[in-house]
Coordinates of C-alpha atoms and ligand atoms in Angstrom, one line a residue:
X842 CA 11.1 11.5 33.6
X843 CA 12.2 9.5 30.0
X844 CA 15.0 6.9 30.8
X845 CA 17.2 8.1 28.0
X846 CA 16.9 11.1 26.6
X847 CA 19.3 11.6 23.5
X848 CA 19.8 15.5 22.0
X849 CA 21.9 16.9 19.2
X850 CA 24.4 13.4 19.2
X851 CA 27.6 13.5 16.6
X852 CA 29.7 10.9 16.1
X853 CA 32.4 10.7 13.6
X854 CA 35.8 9.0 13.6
X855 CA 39.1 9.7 11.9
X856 CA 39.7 8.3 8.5
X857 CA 42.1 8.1 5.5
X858 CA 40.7 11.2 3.6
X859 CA 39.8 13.4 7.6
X860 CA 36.8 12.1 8.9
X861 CA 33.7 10.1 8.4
X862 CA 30.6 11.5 10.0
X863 CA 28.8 8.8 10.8
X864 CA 26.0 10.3 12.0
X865 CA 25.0 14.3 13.6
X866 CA 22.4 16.2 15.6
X867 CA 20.5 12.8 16.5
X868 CA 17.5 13.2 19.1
X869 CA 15.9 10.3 20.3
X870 CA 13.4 9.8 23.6
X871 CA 13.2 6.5 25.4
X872 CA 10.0 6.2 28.1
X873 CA 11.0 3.4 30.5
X874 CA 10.1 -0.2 29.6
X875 CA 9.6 0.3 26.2
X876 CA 11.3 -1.7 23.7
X877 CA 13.1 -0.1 20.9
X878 CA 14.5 -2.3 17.3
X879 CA 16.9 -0.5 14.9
X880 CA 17.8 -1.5 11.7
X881 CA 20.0 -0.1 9.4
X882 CA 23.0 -1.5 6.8
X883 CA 26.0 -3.0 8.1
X884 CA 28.6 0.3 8.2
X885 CA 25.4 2.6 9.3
X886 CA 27.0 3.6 12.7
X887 CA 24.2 1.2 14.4
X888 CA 26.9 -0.5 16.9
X889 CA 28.5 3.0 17.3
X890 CA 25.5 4.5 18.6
X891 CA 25.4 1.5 20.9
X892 CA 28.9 2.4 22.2
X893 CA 28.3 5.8 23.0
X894 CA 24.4 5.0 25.2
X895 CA 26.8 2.6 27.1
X896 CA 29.2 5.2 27.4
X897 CA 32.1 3.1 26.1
X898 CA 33.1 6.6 23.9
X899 CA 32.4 10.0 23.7
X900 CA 30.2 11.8 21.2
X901 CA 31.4 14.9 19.8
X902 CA 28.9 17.0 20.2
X903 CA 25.5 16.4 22.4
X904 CA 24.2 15.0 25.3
X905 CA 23.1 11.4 26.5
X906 CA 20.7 11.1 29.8
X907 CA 19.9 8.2 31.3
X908 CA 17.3 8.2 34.4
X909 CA 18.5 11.9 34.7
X910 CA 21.7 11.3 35.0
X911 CA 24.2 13.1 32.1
X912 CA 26.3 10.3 31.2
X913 CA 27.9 12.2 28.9
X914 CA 28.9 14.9 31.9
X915 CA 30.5 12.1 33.8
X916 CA 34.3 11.2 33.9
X917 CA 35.3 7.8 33.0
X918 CA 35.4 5.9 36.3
X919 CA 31.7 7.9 37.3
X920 CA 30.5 6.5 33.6
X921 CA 31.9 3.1 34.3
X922 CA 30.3 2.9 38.0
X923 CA 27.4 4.3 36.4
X924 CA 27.0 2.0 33.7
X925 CA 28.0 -1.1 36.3
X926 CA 25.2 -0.6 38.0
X927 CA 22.3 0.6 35.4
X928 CA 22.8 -0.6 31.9
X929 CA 23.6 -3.9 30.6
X930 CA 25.3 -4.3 27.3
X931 CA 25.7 -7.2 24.8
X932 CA 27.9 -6.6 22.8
X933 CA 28.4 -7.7 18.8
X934 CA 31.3 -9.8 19.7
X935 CA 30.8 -10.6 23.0
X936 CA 33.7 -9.6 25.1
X937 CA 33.6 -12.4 27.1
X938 CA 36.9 -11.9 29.7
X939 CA 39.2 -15.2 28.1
X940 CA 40.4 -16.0 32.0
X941 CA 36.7 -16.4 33.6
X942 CA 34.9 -19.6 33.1
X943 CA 31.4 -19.2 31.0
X944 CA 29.6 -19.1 34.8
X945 CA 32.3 -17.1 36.4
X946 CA 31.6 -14.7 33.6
X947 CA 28.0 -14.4 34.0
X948 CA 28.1 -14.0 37.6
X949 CA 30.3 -10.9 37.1
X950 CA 27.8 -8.1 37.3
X951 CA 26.2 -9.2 40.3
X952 CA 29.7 -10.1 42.1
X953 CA 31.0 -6.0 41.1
X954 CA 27.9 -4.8 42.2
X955 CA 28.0 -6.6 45.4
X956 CA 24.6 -8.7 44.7
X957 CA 26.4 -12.5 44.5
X958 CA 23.4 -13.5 47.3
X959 CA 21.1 -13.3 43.7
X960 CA 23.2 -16.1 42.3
X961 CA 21.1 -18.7 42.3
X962 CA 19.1 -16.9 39.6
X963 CA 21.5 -15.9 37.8
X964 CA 22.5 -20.0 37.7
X965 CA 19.0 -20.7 36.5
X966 CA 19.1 -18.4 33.6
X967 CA 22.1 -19.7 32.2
X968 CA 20.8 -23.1 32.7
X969 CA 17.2 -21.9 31.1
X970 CA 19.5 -20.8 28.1
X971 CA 20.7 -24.2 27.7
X972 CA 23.8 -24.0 29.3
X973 CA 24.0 -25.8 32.2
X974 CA 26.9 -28.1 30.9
X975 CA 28.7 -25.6 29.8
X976 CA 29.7 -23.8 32.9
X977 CA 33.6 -24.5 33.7
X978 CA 34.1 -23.8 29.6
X979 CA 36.4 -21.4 29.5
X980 CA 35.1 -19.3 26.6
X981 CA 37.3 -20.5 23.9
X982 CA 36.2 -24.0 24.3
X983 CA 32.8 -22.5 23.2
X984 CA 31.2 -22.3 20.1
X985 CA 30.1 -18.8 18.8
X986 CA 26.6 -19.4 19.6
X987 CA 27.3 -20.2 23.6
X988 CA 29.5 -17.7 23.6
X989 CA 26.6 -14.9 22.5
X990 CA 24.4 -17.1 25.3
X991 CA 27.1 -16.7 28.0
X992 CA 27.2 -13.1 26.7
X993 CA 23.3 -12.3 26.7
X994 CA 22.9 -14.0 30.2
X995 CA 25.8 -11.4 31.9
X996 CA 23.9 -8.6 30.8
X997 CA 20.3 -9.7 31.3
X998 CA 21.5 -10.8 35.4
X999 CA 21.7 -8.0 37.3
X1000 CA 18.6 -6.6 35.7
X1001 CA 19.7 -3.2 33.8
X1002 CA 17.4 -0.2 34.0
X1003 CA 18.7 -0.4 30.4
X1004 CA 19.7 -3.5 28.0
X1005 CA 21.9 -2.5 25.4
X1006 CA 21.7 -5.7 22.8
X1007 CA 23.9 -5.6 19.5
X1008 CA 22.6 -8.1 17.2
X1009 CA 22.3 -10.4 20.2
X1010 CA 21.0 -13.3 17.7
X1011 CA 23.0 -13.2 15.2
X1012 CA 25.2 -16.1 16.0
X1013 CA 22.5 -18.3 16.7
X1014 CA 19.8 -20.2 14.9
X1015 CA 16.8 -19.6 14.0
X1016 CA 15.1 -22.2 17.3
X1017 CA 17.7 -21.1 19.7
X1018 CA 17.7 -17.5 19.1
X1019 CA 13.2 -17.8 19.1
X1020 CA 14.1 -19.4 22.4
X1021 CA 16.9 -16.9 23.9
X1022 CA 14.8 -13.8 22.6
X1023 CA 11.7 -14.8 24.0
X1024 CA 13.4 -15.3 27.2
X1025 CA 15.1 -11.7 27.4
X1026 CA 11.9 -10.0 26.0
X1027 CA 10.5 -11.9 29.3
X1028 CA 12.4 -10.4 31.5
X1029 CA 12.4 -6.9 29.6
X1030 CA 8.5 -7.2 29.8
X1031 CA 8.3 -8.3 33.5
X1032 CA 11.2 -6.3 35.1
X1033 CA 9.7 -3.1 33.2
X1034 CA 13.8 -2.5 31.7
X1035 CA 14.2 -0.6 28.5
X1036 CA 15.9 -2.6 25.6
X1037 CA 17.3 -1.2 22.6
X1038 CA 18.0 -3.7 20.4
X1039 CA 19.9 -3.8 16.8
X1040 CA 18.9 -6.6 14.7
X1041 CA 18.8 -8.1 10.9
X1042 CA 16.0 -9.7 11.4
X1043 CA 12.7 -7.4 10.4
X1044 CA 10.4 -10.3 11.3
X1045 CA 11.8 -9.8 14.9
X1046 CA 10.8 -6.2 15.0
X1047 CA 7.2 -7.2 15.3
X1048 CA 8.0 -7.5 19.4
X1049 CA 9.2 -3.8 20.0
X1050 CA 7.1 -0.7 20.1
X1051 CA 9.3 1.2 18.3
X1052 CA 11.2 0.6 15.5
X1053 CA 13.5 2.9 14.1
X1054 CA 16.2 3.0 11.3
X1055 CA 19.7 4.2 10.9
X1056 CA 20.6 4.6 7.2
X1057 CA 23.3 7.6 5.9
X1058 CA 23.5 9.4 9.0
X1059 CA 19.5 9.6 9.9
X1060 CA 17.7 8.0 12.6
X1061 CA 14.1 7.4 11.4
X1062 CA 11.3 6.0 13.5
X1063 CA 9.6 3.3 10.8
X1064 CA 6.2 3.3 10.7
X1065 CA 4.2 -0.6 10.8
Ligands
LIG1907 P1 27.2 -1.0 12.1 O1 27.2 -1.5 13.5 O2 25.9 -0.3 11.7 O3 27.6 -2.1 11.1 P2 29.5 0.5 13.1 O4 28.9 1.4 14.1 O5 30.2 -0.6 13.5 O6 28.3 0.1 12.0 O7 30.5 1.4 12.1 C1 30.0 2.6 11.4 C2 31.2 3.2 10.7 O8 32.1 3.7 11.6 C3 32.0 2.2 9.8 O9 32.3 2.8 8.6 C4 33.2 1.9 10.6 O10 34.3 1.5 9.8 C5 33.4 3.2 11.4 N1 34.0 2.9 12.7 C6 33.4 2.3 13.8 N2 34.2 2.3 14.8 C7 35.4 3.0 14.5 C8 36.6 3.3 15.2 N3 36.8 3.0 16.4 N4 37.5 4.0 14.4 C9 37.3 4.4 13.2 N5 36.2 4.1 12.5 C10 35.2 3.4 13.1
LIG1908 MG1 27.5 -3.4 14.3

């Protein structure tokens, strides 16, 4: 059974002159623990795609499996409790929640999915990520690059089945996010979890097995 298992995907969203396809009749196969890179143009629907594997939206047409389950079957509250427990997302801007401490918010995951006796762990991470001093910070008395951190840390936590990473370096630099990547890839590696990752960087694609690229509405695997 393929972890995700993308067929005949449309996305497009309301604009000034009707709507802007952003992209249509996308297929794409994910085998678990393999690690998947996609560039593309900033405006190429790269964090949109992200949205709907998560199943933060709907797509218009076509359907999204994840370990066999149709996400896109689901009602919100079953996608929600779904994704809770089996995908991990960080997100471009890190929706960190402004009322949690930087801790508090990495410990989320494990404390909705009733797993706070893995806390510990979860401490050490954040610490491993250079943290550690930060953890009463509420998340605007952080810079941009703790807040990706904080952000990177509450998804990797609970362990996904699936690691949903938008840009998940980009705030950092270039020492910190060698450091923080090599970390997650770590865990991705050991824990035998699935990342799709979209990134900038090309030189960083030399750590997935797949790359692919989103450009004009096509997804394209790119061969190295
Ligand atoms: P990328 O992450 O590759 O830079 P996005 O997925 O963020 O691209 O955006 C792709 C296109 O879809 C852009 O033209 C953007 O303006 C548009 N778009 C994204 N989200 C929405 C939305 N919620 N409503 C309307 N247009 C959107
Ligand atoms: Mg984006």
């Amino acid at each position: 059974m393929s972890l995700l298992e993308v067929e005949g995907l449309s996305k497009s969203y309301p604009s000034a002159d009707g709507s802007q396809s952003i992209f249509s009749n996308l297929d794409l196969t994910l085998s678990r623990g393999e690690v998947l890179m996609l560039l593309g143009p900033s405006g190429s629907g790269k964090s949109s795609l992200l949205s709907l594997l998560a199943g933060l939206e709907a797509p218009d047409e076509g359907s999204i499996s994840i370990l066999g389950t149709q996400i896109t079957a689901l009602d919100e509250p079953a996608r929600t409790a779904f994704r809770r427990q089996h995908i991990g997302v960080i997100y471009q801007f890190f929706n960190l929640i402004p009322t949690l401490t930087a801790l508090e918010n990495v410990l989320l995951p494990l404390s909705l999915n009733g797993r706070l006796s893995e806390s510990d762990r979860a401490e050490q991470q954040f610490v491993l990520l250079g943290m550690g001093d930060k953890r009463d910070c509420f998340p605007e008395q952080l810079s941009g690059g703790e807040q990706q951190r904080v952000a990177i840390c509450r998804a990797l936590v609970h362990r996904p089945d699936l690691l949903l990473a938008d840009e998940p370096t980009g705030s950092l630099d270039n020492d910190t996010a060698d450091k923080v990547l090599e970390l997650m890839l770590q865990q991705v590696r050991q824990q035998q979890q699935t990342l799709v990752m979209v990134t900038h960087s090309e030189h960083l694609t030399a750590h997935a097995d797949r790359v692919f690229k989103l450009h004009r509405g096509v997804l394209e695997q790119v061969d190295r």
